[in-house]
CSV table of C-alpha atoms and ligand atoms in Angstrom, one decimal:
chain,number,residue,atom,x,y,z
A,89,MET,CA,74.0,81.6,108.5
A,90,ALA,CA,72.8,84.1,105.9
A,91,SER,CA,73.0,87.7,107.1
A,92,PRO,CA,69.9,89.8,106.7
A,93,VAL,CA,71.7,92.0,104.1
A,94,GLY,CA,72.7,88.9,102.2
A,95,ARG,CA,69.1,87.7,101.9
A,96,ARG,CA,68.0,91.1,100.8
A,97,LEU,CA,70.8,91.4,98.3
A,98,ARG,CA,69.5,88.4,96.4
A,99,ASP,CA,65.8,88.3,97.1
A,100,GLY,CA,64.5,91.5,98.8
A,101,PRO,CA,64.5,95.2,98.2
A,102,PRO,CA,67.7,96.7,96.7
A,103,VAL,CA,70.5,97.6,99.2
A,104,VAL,CA,73.5,99.9,99.1
A,105,VAL,CA,76.9,98.3,100.0
A,106,ILE,CA,80.0,100.5,100.5
A,107,LEU,CA,83.4,99.0,99.9
A,108,VAL,CA,86.3,100.7,101.7
A,109,GLY,CA,90.0,99.8,101.6
A,110,PRO,CA,93.4,101.0,100.5
A,111,PRO,CA,94.3,101.4,96.8
A,112,GLY,CA,94.9,98.1,95.1
A,113,VAL,CA,93.2,96.0,97.8
A,114,GLY,CA,90.8,94.6,95.3
A,115,LYS,CA,87.7,96.8,95.7
A,116,GLY,CA,87.3,97.0,91.9
A,117,THR,CA,87.6,93.2,91.3
A,118,GLN,CA,85.4,92.3,94.3
A,119,GLY,CA,82.9,95.1,93.7
A,120,GLY,CA,82.4,93.9,90.1
A,121,LEU,CA,81.9,90.3,91.2
A,122,LEU,CA,79.5,91.2,94.0
A,123,ALA,CA,77.5,93.5,91.8
A,124,GLU,CA,77.2,90.9,89.1
A,125,ALA,CA,76.2,88.2,91.6
A,126,THR,CA,73.5,90.4,93.1
A,127,GLY,CA,72.3,92.3,90.0
A,128,SER,CA,73.4,95.5,91.6
A,129,ARG,CA,75.0,98.5,89.9
A,130,HIS,CA,78.8,98.7,90.4
A,131,ILE,CA,79.7,102.4,91.0
A,132,ALA,CA,83.5,102.8,90.9
A,133,THR,CA,84.5,106.4,91.2
A,134,GLY,CA,88.0,105.8,89.9
A,135,ASP,CA,86.6,104.3,86.7
A,136,LEU,CA,84.1,107.1,86.3
A,137,LEU,CA,86.9,109.7,86.6
A,138,ARG,CA,89.1,107.8,84.1
A,139,ALA,CA,86.2,107.7,81.7
A,140,ALA,CA,85.6,111.4,82.1
A,141,MET,CA,89.3,111.9,81.3
A,142,ARG,CA,89.1,109.8,78.2
A,143,ASP,CA,86.0,111.6,77.1
A,144,GLY,CA,87.8,115.0,77.6
A,145,ILE,CA,85.0,116.4,79.7
A,146,ASP,CA,85.6,119.2,82.3
A,147,LEU,CA,85.4,116.9,85.3
A,148,GLY,CA,88.1,114.7,83.8
A,149,ARG,CA,90.4,117.7,83.1
A,150,GLU,CA,89.9,119.0,86.7
A,151,ALA,CA,90.5,115.5,88.3
A,152,GLN,CA,93.6,114.6,86.2
A,153,GLU,CA,96.2,116.7,88.2
A,154,PHE,CA,95.0,115.3,91.5
A,155,MET,CA,94.9,111.7,90.3
A,156,SER,CA,98.3,111.8,88.7
A,157,ARG,CA,99.8,112.9,92.0
A,158,GLY,CA,97.9,110.2,93.9
A,159,GLU,CA,95.9,112.9,95.8
A,160,LEU,CA,92.2,112.8,96.3
A,161,VAL,CA,90.0,114.7,93.9
A,162,PRO,CA,88.2,117.5,95.9
A,163,ASP,CA,85.0,116.4,97.7
A,164,GLN,CA,82.9,119.0,95.9
A,165,LEU,CA,83.7,117.4,92.5
A,166,MET,CA,83.2,113.9,93.8
A,167,VAL,CA,79.9,114.5,95.5
A,168,GLY,CA,78.5,116.1,92.3
A,169,LEU,CA,79.6,113.1,90.3
A,170,VAL,CA,78.1,110.5,92.7
A,171,ARG,CA,74.9,112.5,93.2
A,172,ASP,CA,74.4,112.4,89.4
A,173,VAL,CA,74.9,108.7,89.2
A,174,VAL,CA,72.8,107.7,92.3
A,175,GLU,CA,69.9,110.0,91.4
A,176,LYS,CA,69.6,108.4,87.9
A,177,MET,CA,69.6,104.9,89.4
A,178,ASP,CA,66.5,102.8,89.2
A,179,ARG,CA,64.9,102.5,92.6
A,180,ASP,CA,64.7,98.7,92.1
A,181,VAL,CA,68.4,98.3,91.7
A,182,GLY,CA,71.0,98.0,94.5
A,183,ALA,CA,74.4,99.6,94.4
A,184,VAL,CA,77.9,98.5,95.3
A,185,LEU,CA,79.9,101.7,95.9
A,186,ASP,CA,83.6,101.2,95.2
A,187,GLY,CA,86.0,104.1,96.0
A,188,PHE,CA,83.3,106.4,97.4
A,189,PRO,CA,83.0,107.7,100.0
A,190,ARG,CA,86.7,108.2,100.8
A,191,THR,CA,86.4,111.0,103.3
A,192,VAL,CA,84.0,111.8,106.2
A,193,GLY,CA,82.7,114.8,104.2
A,194,GLN,CA,81.8,112.5,101.3
A,195,ALA,CA,80.1,110.1,103.6
A,196,GLU,CA,78.0,112.9,105.1
A,197,ALA,CA,77.1,114.1,101.6
A,198,LEU,CA,76.2,110.6,100.5
A,199,GLU,CA,73.9,110.1,103.5
A,200,GLY,CA,72.1,113.3,102.4
A,201,VAL,CA,71.7,112.2,98.8
A,202,LEU,CA,70.4,108.8,99.8
A,203,PHE,CA,68.1,110.3,102.4
A,204,GLU,CA,66.5,112.5,99.7
A,205,LEU,CA,65.9,109.4,97.7
A,206,ASP,CA,64.5,107.6,100.7
A,207,ARG,CA,67.4,105.2,100.7
A,208,LYS,CA,70.4,104.6,103.0
A,209,ALA,CA,73.7,102.7,103.1
A,210,ASP,CA,72.9,99.2,104.4
A,211,LEU,CA,76.4,97.7,104.9
A,212,VAL,CA,80.0,98.8,104.9
A,213,VAL,CA,82.8,96.3,104.1
A,214,VAL,CA,86.4,97.2,104.9
A,215,LEU,CA,88.9,95.2,102.8
A,216,GLU,CA,92.2,95.0,104.6
A,217,ALA,CA,95.8,94.1,103.4
A,218,ASP,CA,99.4,95.0,104.3
A,219,ASP,CA,101.2,97.8,102.4
A,220,ASP,CA,103.8,95.5,100.9
A,221,VAL,CA,101.1,93.2,99.4
A,222,ILE,CA,99.4,96.2,97.9
A,223,VAL,CA,102.6,97.7,96.4
A,224,LYS,CA,103.5,94.3,94.8
A,225,ARG,CA,100.0,93.9,93.4
A,226,MET,CA,99.9,97.3,91.9
A,227,ALA,CA,103.3,97.0,90.2
A,228,GLY,CA,101.7,93.9,88.5
A,229,ARG,CA,98.4,95.6,87.5
A,230,ARG,CA,97.9,96.4,83.8
A,231,SER,CA,95.0,98.3,82.5
A,232,CYS,CA,93.5,98.7,79.0
A,233,GLY,CA,93.7,102.4,77.9
A,234,GLN,CA,90.7,101.8,75.6
A,235,CYS,CA,88.1,100.1,77.7
A,236,GLY,CA,89.5,100.2,81.2
A,237,ALA,CA,89.6,96.4,81.8
A,238,VAL,CA,92.1,95.4,84.5
A,239,TYR,CA,94.6,92.5,84.5
A,240,ASN,CA,97.5,91.4,86.7
A,241,VAL,CA,100.8,89.9,85.6
A,242,HIS,CA,100.9,87.8,88.8
A,243,CYS,CA,97.4,86.4,88.9
A,244,SER,CA,95.1,87.3,86.0
A,245,ARG,CA,97.1,87.6,82.8
A,246,PRO,CA,95.5,88.4,79.4
A,247,LYS,CA,95.5,85.6,76.8
A,248,GLN,CA,98.1,87.5,74.8
A,249,ASP,CA,100.7,89.5,76.7
A,250,GLY,CA,100.0,93.3,76.7
A,251,ILE,CA,96.7,93.0,74.7
A,252,CYS,CA,93.2,93.4,76.2
A,253,ASP,CA,91.1,90.2,75.8
A,254,GLN,CA,87.9,92.3,75.6
A,255,CYS,CA,88.7,95.0,73.1
A,256,GLY,CA,92.2,94.3,71.7
A,257,GLY,CA,93.5,97.6,73.3
A,258,VAL,CA,97.1,98.0,74.6
A,259,LEU,CA,97.6,97.2,78.3
A,260,THR,CA,99.8,99.6,80.3
A,261,LEU,CA,100.8,100.3,83.9
A,262,ARG,CA,98.3,103.0,85.0
A,263,PRO,CA,100.2,106.3,85.5
A,264,ASP,CA,99.2,106.4,89.1
A,265,ASP,CA,100.3,102.8,89.7
A,266,ASP,CA,104.0,103.6,89.6
A,267,PRO,CA,105.5,102.6,93.0
A,268,VAL,CA,106.2,106.2,94.2
A,269,THR,CA,102.7,107.4,93.5
A,270,VAL,CA,101.3,104.1,95.0
A,271,ARG,CA,103.2,104.9,98.3
A,272,ASN,CA,101.6,108.4,98.2
A,273,ARG,CA,98.1,106.9,97.6
A,274,ILE,CA,98.6,104.5,100.5
A,275,GLU,CA,99.6,107.5,102.7
A,276,VAL,CA,96.6,109.5,101.5
A,277,PHE,CA,94.4,106.5,102.4
A,278,ARG,CA,95.8,106.2,105.9
A,279,ARG,CA,95.4,109.9,106.5
A,280,GLU,CA,92.1,110.7,104.8
A,281,THR,CA,90.2,107.4,104.8
A,282,THR,CA,91.0,105.9,108.1
A,283,PRO,CA,88.9,108.5,109.9
A,284,LEU,CA,86.1,107.5,107.6
A,285,ILE,CA,86.2,103.9,109.0
A,286,GLY,CA,86.0,105.4,112.5
A,287,TYR,CA,83.0,107.4,111.4
A,288,PHE,CA,81.2,104.3,110.1
A,289,ASP,CA,82.1,102.3,113.2
A,290,GLU,CA,80.2,105.0,115.2
A,291,SER,CA,77.2,105.0,112.8
A,292,PRO,CA,74.2,102.7,112.8
A,293,THR,CA,75.4,101.1,109.5
A,294,PRO,CA,76.9,97.6,110.1
A,295,VAL,CA,80.6,97.4,109.4
A,296,HIS,CA,82.4,94.2,108.5
A,297,ARG,CA,86.1,93.6,107.9
A,298,VAL,CA,87.4,91.1,105.3
A,299,GLN,CA,91.0,90.0,105.0
A,300,ALA,CA,91.9,90.7,101.3
A,301,ASP,CA,95.5,89.4,101.1
A,302,GLN,CA,94.2,86.1,99.8
A,303,SER,CA,93.3,84.8,96.3
A,304,VAL,CA,90.5,86.5,94.4
A,305,ALA,CA,88.3,83.4,95.0
A,306,ASP,CA,89.0,83.3,98.7
A,307,VAL,CA,88.3,87.0,99.2
A,308,GLN,CA,85.1,86.5,97.1
A,309,CYS,CA,84.0,83.7,99.5
A,310,ALA,CA,84.8,85.8,102.6
A,311,LEU,CA,82.9,88.7,101.2
A,312,TRP,CA,79.9,86.6,100.3
A,313,GLU,CA,79.8,85.2,103.8
A,314,VAL,CA,79.5,88.7,105.1
A,315,VAL,CA,76.9,90.0,102.6
A,316,GLY,CA,75.4,86.9,101.0
A,317,GLY,CA,75.4,84.2,103.6
B,860,ADP,P1,92.3,102.9,94.0
B,860,ADP,O1,91.2,102.6,94.9
B,860,ADP,O2,93.1,101.7,93.7
B,860,ADP,O3,93.1,104.1,94.6
B,860,ADP,P2,90.7,104.1,92.1
B,860,ADP,O4,90.6,103.8,90.6
B,860,ADP,O5,89.5,103.9,92.9
B,860,ADP,O6,91.9,103.3,92.6
B,860,ADP,O7,91.1,105.7,92.3
B,860,ADP,C1,92.1,106.3,91.5
B,860,ADP,C2,92.2,107.8,91.9
B,860,ADP,O8,91.0,108.4,91.6
B,860,ADP,C3,92.5,108.1,93.4
B,860,ADP,O9,93.8,108.0,93.7
B,860,ADP,C4,91.9,109.5,93.5
B,860,ADP,O10,92.8,110.4,92.9
B,860,ADP,C5,90.7,109.5,92.5
B,860,ADP,N1,89.4,109.1,93.3
B,860,ADP,C6,88.7,108.0,93.1
B,860,ADP,N2,87.6,108.1,93.9
B,860,ADP,C7,87.7,109.2,94.7
B,860,ADP,C8,87.0,109.8,95.8
B,860,ADP,N3,85.9,109.2,96.2
B,860,ADP,N4,87.4,111.0,96.3
B,860,ADP,C9,88.5,111.6,95.8
B,860,ADP,N5,89.3,111.1,94.8
B,860,ADP,C10,88.9,109.9,94.3
């Protein structure tokens, strides 16, 4: 049966969906697909930070040292970034938030920003997978240094090895995807973001859990069942 949020995502007023989950669980892939299917804006904070680094702006320079160690970028920087993006959004457009909030502090700040705009988070989806699945996936992930497109040597290879289908850029392992940094990112997730899930469980916002150690298509179906009926 279609969930109320699912009906609204397609036909009704715009809604805000928050995707939470460990690094490499597929938030980016599924967030992109969900945003496309629903005409929502996909707001991926990792992508915004990497774009800021490529553009050489202050935020990118400040974030770089934290990202390269697999640590979280301080809340103050992240909240400023997301506030900017959300405030500029058309009121008629929904949002899929991917990678934000990641801490309870960020969630509280987001609630404030949305409240000022007379909006709220409508649904939280937690994507779940075991650590060894994540480490394997991330070792296979390749990203385009030029446009940020993402591939995987296990399941979504580019047409030509090492070359981006979209812009012809060179594909590399993201510096923070090396196995040691990945382990640290998973630890940071368990330490900093697990309390966030508890926070949402206690909040009035509905929380759904989706098993993400399946194929992209299967996760997409499971996610759509939760949000899109
Ligand atoms: P993943 O979800 O696979 O870790 P992302 O591309 O979302 O990948 O994030 C990469 C890095 O960007 C994180 O390890 C962290 O350093 C930084 N980052 C992204 N979003 C946030 C956030 N909301 N708060 C703090 N740091 C963030």
